[in-house]
Coordinates of C-alpha atoms in Angstrom, one line a residue:
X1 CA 80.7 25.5 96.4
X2 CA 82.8 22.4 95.5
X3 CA 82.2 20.3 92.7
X4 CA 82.6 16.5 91.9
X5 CA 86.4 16.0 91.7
X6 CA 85.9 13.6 88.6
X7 CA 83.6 16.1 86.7
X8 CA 85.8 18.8 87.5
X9 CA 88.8 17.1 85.6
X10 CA 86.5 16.2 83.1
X11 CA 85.8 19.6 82.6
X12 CA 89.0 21.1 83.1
X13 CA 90.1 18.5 80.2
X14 CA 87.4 19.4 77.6
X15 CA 88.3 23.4 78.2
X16 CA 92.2 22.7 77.9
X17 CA 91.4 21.1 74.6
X18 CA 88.6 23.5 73.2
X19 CA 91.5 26.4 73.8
X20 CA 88.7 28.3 75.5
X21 CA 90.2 30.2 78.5
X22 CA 88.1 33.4 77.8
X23 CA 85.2 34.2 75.1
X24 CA 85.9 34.8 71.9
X25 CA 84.9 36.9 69.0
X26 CA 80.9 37.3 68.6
X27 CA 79.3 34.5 66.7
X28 CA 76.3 36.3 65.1
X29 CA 75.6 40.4 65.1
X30 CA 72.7 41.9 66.2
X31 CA 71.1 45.5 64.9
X32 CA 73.2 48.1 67.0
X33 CA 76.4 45.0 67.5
X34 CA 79.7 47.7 67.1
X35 CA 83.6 46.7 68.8
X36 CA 85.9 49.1 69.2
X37 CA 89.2 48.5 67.6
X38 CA 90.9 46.6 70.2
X39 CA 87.8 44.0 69.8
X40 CA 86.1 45.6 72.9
X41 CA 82.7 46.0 72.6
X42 CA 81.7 49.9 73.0
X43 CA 78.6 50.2 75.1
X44 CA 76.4 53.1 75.0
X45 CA 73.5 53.4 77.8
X46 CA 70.1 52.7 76.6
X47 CA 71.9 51.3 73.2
X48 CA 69.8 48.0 72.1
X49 CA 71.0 44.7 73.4
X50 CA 74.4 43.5 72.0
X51 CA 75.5 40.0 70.9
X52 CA 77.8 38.2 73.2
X53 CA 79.8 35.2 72.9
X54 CA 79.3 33.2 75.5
X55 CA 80.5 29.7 74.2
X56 CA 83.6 29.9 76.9
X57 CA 80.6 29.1 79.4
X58 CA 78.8 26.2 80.3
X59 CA 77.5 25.4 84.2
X60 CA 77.8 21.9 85.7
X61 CA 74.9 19.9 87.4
X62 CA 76.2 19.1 90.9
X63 CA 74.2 15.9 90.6
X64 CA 72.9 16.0 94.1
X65 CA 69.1 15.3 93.4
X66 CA 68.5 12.1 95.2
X67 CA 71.2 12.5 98.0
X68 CA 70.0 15.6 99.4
X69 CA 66.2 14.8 98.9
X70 CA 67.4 11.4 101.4
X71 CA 68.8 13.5 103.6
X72 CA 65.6 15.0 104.5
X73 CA 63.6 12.0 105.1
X74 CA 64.3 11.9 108.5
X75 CA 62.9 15.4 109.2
X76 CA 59.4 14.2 108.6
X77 CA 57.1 13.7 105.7
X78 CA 57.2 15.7 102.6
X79 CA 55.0 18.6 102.4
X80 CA 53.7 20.1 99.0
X81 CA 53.0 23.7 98.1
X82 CA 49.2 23.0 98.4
X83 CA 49.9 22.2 102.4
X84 CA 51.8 25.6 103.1
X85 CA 48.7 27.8 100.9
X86 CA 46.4 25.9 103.4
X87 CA 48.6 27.4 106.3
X88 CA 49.3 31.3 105.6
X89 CA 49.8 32.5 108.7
X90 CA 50.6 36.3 107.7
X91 CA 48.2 39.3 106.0
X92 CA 49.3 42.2 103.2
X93 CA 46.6 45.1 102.8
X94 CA 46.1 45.2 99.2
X95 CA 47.4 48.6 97.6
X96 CA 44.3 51.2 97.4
X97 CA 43.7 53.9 94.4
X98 CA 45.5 56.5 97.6
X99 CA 48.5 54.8 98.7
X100 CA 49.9 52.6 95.7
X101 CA 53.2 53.6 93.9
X102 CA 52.7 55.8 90.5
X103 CA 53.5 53.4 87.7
X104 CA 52.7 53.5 84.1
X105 CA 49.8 50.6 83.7
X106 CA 49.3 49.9 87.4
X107 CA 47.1 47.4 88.1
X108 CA 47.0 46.2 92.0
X109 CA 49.3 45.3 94.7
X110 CA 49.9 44.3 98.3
X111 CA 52.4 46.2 100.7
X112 CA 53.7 43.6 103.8
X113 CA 52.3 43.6 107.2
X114 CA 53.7 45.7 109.1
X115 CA 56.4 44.0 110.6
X116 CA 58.0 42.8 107.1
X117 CA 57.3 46.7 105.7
X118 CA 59.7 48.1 108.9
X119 CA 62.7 45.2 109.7
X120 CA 65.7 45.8 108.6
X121 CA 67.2 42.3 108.7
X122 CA 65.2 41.6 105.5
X123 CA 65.6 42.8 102.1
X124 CA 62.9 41.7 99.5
X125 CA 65.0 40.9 96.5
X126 CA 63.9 38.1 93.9
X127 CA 60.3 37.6 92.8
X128 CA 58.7 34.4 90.5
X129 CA 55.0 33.6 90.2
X130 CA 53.0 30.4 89.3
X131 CA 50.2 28.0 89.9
X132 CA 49.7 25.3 92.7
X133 CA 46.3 23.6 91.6
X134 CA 44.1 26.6 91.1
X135 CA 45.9 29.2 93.2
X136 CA 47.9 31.9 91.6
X137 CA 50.8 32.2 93.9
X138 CA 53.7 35.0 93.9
X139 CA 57.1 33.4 96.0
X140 CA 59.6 36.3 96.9
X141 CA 63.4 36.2 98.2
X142 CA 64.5 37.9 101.3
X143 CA 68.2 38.7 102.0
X144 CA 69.0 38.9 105.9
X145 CA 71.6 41.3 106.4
X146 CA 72.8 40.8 109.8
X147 CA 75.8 38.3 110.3
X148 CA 76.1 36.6 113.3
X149 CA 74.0 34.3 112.6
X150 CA 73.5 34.6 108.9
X151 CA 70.2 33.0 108.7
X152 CA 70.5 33.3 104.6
X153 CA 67.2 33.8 102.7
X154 CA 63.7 33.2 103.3
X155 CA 61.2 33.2 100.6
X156 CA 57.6 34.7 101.2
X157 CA 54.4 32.3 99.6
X158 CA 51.8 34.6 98.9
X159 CA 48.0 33.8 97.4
X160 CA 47.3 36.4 94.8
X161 CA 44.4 34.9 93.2
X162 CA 41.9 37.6 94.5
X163 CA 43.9 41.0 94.1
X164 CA 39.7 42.7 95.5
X165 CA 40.2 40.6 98.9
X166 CA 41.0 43.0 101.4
X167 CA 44.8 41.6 102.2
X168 CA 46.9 38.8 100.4
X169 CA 47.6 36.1 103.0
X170 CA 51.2 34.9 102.7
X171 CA 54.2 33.4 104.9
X172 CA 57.3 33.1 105.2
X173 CA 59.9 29.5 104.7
X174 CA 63.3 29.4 105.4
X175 CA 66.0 28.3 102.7
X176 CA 67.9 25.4 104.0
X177 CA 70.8 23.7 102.3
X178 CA 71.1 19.7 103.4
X179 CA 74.5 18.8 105.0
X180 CA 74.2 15.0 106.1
X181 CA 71.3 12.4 107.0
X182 CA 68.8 14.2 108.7
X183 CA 70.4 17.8 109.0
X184 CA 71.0 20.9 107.1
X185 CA 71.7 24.5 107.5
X186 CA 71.0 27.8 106.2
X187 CA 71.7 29.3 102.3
X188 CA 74.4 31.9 103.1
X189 CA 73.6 34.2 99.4
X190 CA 71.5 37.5 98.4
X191 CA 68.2 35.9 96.9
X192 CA 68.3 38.4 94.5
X193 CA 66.9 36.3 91.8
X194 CA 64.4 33.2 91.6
X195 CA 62.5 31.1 88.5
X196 CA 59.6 28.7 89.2
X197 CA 59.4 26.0 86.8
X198 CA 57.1 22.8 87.5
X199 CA 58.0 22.0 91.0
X200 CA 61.4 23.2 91.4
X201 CA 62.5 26.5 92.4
X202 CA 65.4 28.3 91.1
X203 CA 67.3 31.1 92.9
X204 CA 70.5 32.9 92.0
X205 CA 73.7 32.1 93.6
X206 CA 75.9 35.5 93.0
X207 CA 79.5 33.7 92.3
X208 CA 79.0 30.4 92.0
X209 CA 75.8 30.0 89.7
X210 CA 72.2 28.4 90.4
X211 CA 70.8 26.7 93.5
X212 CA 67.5 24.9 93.0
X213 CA 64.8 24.4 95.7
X214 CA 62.1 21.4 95.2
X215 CA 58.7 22.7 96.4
X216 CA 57.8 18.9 97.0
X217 CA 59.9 18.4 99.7
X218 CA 58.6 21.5 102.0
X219 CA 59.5 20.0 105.9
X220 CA 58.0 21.1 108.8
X221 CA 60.0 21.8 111.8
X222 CA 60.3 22.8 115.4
X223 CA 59.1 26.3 116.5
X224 CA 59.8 26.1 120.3
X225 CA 61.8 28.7 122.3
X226 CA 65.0 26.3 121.5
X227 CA 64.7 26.8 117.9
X228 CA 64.2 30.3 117.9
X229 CA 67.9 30.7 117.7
X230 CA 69.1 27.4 116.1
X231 CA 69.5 25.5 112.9
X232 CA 69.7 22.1 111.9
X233 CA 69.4 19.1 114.2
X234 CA 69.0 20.3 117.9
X235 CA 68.3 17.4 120.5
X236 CA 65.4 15.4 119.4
X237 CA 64.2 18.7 117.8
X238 CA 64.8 20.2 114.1
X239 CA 65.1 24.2 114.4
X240 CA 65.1 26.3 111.8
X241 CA 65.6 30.1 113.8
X242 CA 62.0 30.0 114.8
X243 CA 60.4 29.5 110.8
X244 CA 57.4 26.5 110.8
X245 CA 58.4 25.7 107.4
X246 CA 61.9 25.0 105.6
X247 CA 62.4 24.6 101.8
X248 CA 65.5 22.5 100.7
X249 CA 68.2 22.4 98.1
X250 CA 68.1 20.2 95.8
X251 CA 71.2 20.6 93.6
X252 CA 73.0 23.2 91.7
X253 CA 74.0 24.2 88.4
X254 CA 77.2 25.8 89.3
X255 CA 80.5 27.3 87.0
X256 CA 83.3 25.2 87.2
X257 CA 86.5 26.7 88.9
X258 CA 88.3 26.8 85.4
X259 CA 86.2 28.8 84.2
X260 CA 87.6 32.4 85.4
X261 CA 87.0 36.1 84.6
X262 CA 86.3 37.8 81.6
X263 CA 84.1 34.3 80.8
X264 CA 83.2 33.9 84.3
X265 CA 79.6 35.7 84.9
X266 CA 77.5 36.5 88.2
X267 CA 74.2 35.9 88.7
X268 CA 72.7 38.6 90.3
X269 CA 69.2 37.7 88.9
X270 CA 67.1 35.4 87.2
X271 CA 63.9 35.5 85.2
X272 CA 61.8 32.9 82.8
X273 CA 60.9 33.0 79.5
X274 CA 58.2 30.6 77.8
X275 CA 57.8 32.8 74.4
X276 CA 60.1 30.2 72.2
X277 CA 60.0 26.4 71.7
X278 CA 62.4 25.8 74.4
X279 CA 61.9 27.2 77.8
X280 CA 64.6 29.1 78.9
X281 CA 65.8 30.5 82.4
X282 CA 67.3 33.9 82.3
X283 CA 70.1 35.3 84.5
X284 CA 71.8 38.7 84.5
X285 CA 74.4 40.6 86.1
X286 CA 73.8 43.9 88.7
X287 CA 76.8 46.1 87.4
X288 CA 77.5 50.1 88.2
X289 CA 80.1 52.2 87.5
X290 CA 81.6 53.0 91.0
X291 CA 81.9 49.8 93.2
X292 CA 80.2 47.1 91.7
X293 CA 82.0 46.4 88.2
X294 CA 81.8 43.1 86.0
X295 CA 84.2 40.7 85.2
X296 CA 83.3 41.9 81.5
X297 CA 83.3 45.7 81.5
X298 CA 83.3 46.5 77.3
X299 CA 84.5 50.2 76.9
X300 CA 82.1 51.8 79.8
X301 CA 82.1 50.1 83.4
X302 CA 78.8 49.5 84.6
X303 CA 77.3 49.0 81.1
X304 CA 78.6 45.5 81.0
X305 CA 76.3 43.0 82.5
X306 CA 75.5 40.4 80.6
X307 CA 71.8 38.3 80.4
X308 CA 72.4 34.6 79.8
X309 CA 69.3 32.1 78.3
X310 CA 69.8 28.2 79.5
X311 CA 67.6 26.2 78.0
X312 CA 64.8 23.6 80.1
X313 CA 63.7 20.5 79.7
X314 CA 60.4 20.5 79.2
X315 CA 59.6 17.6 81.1
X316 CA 62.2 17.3 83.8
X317 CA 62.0 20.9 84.3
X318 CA 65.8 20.8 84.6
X319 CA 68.5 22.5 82.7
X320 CA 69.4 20.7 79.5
X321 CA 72.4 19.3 80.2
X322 CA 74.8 17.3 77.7
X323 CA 77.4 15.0 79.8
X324 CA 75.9 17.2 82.8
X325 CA 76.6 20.3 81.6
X326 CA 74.9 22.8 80.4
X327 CA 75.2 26.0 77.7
X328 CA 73.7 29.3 77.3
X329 CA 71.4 29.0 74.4
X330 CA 72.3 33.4 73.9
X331 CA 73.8 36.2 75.6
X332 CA 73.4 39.9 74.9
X333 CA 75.6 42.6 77.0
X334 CA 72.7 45.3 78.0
X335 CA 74.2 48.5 78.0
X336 CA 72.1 49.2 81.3
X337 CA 73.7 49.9 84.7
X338 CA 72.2 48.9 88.1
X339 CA 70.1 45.8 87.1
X340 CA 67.6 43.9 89.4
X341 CA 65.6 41.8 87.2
X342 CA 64.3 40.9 84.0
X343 CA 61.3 39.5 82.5
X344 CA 60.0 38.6 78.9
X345 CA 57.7 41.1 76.8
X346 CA 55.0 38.6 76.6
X347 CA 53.2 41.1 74.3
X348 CA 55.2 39.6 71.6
X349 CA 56.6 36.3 70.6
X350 CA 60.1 37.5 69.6
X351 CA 62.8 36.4 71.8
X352 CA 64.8 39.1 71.9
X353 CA 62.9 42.1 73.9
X354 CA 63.0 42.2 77.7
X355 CA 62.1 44.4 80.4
X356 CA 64.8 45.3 83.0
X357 CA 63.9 46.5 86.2
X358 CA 67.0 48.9 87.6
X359 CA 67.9 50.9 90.6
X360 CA 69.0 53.4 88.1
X361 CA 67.3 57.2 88.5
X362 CA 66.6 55.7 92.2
X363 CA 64.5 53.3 90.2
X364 CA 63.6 52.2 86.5
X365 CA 61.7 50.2 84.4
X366 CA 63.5 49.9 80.7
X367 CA 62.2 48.6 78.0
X368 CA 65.1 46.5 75.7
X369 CA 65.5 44.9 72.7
X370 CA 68.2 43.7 70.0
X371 CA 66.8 46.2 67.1
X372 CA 65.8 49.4 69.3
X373 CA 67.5 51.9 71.7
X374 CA 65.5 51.4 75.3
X375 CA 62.3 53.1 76.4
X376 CA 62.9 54.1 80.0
X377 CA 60.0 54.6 82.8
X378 CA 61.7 56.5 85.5
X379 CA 60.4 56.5 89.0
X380 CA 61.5 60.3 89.4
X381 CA 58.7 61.1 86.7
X382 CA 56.4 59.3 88.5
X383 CA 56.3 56.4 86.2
X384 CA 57.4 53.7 87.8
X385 CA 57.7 52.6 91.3
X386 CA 61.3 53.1 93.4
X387 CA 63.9 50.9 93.8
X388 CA 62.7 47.9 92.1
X389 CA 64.2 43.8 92.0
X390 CA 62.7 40.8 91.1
X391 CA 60.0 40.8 88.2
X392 CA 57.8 38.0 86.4
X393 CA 55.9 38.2 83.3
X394 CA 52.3 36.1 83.2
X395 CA 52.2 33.7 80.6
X396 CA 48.9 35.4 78.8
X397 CA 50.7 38.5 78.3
X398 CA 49.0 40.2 80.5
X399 CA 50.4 41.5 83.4
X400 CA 54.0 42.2 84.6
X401 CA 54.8 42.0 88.6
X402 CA 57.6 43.3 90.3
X403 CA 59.1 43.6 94.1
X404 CA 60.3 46.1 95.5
X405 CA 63.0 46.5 98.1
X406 CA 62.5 49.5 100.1
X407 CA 63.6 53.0 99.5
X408 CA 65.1 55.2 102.3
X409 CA 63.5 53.3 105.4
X410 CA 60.0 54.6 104.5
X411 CA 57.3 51.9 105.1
X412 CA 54.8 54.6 102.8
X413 CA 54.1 52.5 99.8
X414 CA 53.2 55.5 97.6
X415 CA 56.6 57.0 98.6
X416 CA 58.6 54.0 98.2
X417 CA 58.1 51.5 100.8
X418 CA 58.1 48.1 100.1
X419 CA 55.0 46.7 97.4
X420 CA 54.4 44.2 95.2
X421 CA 52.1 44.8 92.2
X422 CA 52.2 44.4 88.8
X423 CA 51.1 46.5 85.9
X424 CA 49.6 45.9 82.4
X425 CA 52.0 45.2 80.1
X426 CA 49.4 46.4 76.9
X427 CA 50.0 50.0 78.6
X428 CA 53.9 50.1 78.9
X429 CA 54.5 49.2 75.3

């Protein structure tokens, strides 16, 4: 994505003169913190989560709040969460005691209808929960795979307030990105991570940073035959490949271009964490150790994804920025391959122990920390469910969801078709 020309010199300025063109030495040590000799940090899997310097790194707010919102005036009135609960249009059977996934702590779950449990144009990746009014509502990312057209990612709004109802009514909204006054197209990225905080929703853009969604501004559009297989402005008609509902960008926190690899991070996934003063958002990097390295590798490929904090505002709900940009308030390397999400272990108030969801062992759930090796809960040992992304922690410590993305084509939820539950988090400690 491009950024503000002005900004961008701005920033390309402060980096010259700050002699930061990659990250240097750590600032602080953590329990299990070692380098190698050449000042590489060696990674061990399962080793506890290592301290990284990630001063060399700040994102920049592409400022595009109020431009994009007037864009989308002229698509029709606003529409709030609240409208689209009132207008689920699509039923999950609830998991029973016969045909859930084995998990340590399981608690309940949904599997899709059976449309969304079979397609293969859509991947369930990210997953962030919340409250509108008095509903307890679960919004997940889907990644369409085909091409031509990319239709981008769609995000499912699912009621999960009675988990002893019979099904979990939910639908799905396209992601659309605003292009001029009255128009807009799709939101060509994975999904693999999002973050709900007051109103806006965050979603991970893999190279460039952080797109953010406002849940205020919900249009509806055009479902006739014509829109079916078109986006944007068509005629007198706005089309959005068939969807009733579109949710739009807002703005972005993105890395500036100077910024370059090792410094330069993905965001494969996001998560939140509410346990300090400052809310946080969390993103991470997917690495593995055949085709999918990191632009930081330490001594081990694979091991070397990295999980950034960036502090919230509290009242805006937007990254804290300082002359619109914005720093990581930590970074740890994890010393885990093949990670899909994270979320805080709210059984504590310590701000350094997470859990990782992994496609590791065909699926994982790890247990990390800065003072302890991991605890892992392996789907082959019937632990944990397969082939896990997205995860969100409840604020009351309570319980911990997950998605799942599908294992092997099967649409057998105990056998790893695609679910969403979540499990106590009292039972996995």
């Amino acid at each position: 994505m491009a950024f503000n020309k002005t900004r961008g010199l701005f920033i390309a300025a402060w980096l010259t003169g700050a002699g930061l063109a990659g990250c240097g030495p750590a600032l602080e040590q953590e329990p299990g913190d070692e380098t190698t000799g050449s000042g590489q940090q060696a990674l061990t899997e399962g080793a506890p989560l290592t301290a990284h310097d990630a001063s060399c790194l700040k994102l920049q707010d592409q400022n595009t709040w109020s431009t994009y919102a007037s864009y989308m005036t002229g698509v029709g009135p606003a529409l709030g969460l609240p409208a689209i609960l009132g207008d689920l249009n699509r039923a999950g059977p609830v998991l029973t005691s016969t045909n859930h996934p084995a998990a340590v702590g399981y608690k309940g779950g949904f599997r899709w209808n059976d449309g969304d449990m079979a397609t293969t144009d859509w991947v369930p990746q990210g997953l962030t929960a919340g409250v509108s009014g008095t509903t307890n509502v679960a919004i997940v990312a889907w990644h369409y795979t085909l091409t031509s057209p990319d239709k981008g990612v769609r995000v499912s709004v699912a009621d999960i307030s009675d988990m002893s109802l019979s099904a979990v009514n939910y639908r799905h909204l396209l992601l659309v990105r605003p292009t001029s006054a009255g128009n807009f197209t799709t939101i060509p990225e994975h999904g693999g991570g999002l973050a709900w905080y007051g109103n806006y929703l965050y979603m991970a853009d893999t190279a460039d940073g952080v797109r953010v969604f406002d849940l205020t501004q919900i249009r509806e559009v055009s479902t006739s035959t014509t829109c079916e297989t078109a986006i944007g402005k068509v005629g007198t008609e706005w089309c959005a490949y068939g969807y009733k509902y579109v949710l739009p960008q807002v703005s972005a926190y993105v890395v500036p271009s100077t910024i370059v690899s090792p410094c330069r991070p993905k965001f494969s996934f996001l998560g939140k964490d509410s346990r300090g003063t400052t809310d946080v958002l969390l993103s991470g990097e997917y690495c593995n150790n055949t085709g999918t390295g990191c632009p930081y590798d330490g001594s081990t490929p694979g091991l070397g994804g990295r999980l950034y904090r960036w502090p919230v505002d509290s009242t805006t709900y937007r990254l804290k920025t300082v002359s619109g940009l914005v720093a990581p308030e930590r970074a740890w390397i994890m010393n885990e391959p093949n990670v899909q999400g994270v979320a805080p272990i709210m059984t504590t108030t310590a701000t350094t122990s997470y859990w990782l969801s992994s496609t590791r062992y065909s699926g994982a759930l790890f247990k990390v920390s800065t003072g302890a090796s991991r605890t892992a809960y392996l789907s082959g040992s019937g632990q944990w469910a397969r082939m896990p992304e997205g995860m969100h922690a409840t604020g009351s410590g309570t319980n911990l969801w997950t998605v799942t993305e599908g294992y092997n084509g099967s649409t057998s939820p105990a056998s790893g078709g695609r679910v969403v539950f979540f499990a106590d988090q009292a039972s996995l400690d």
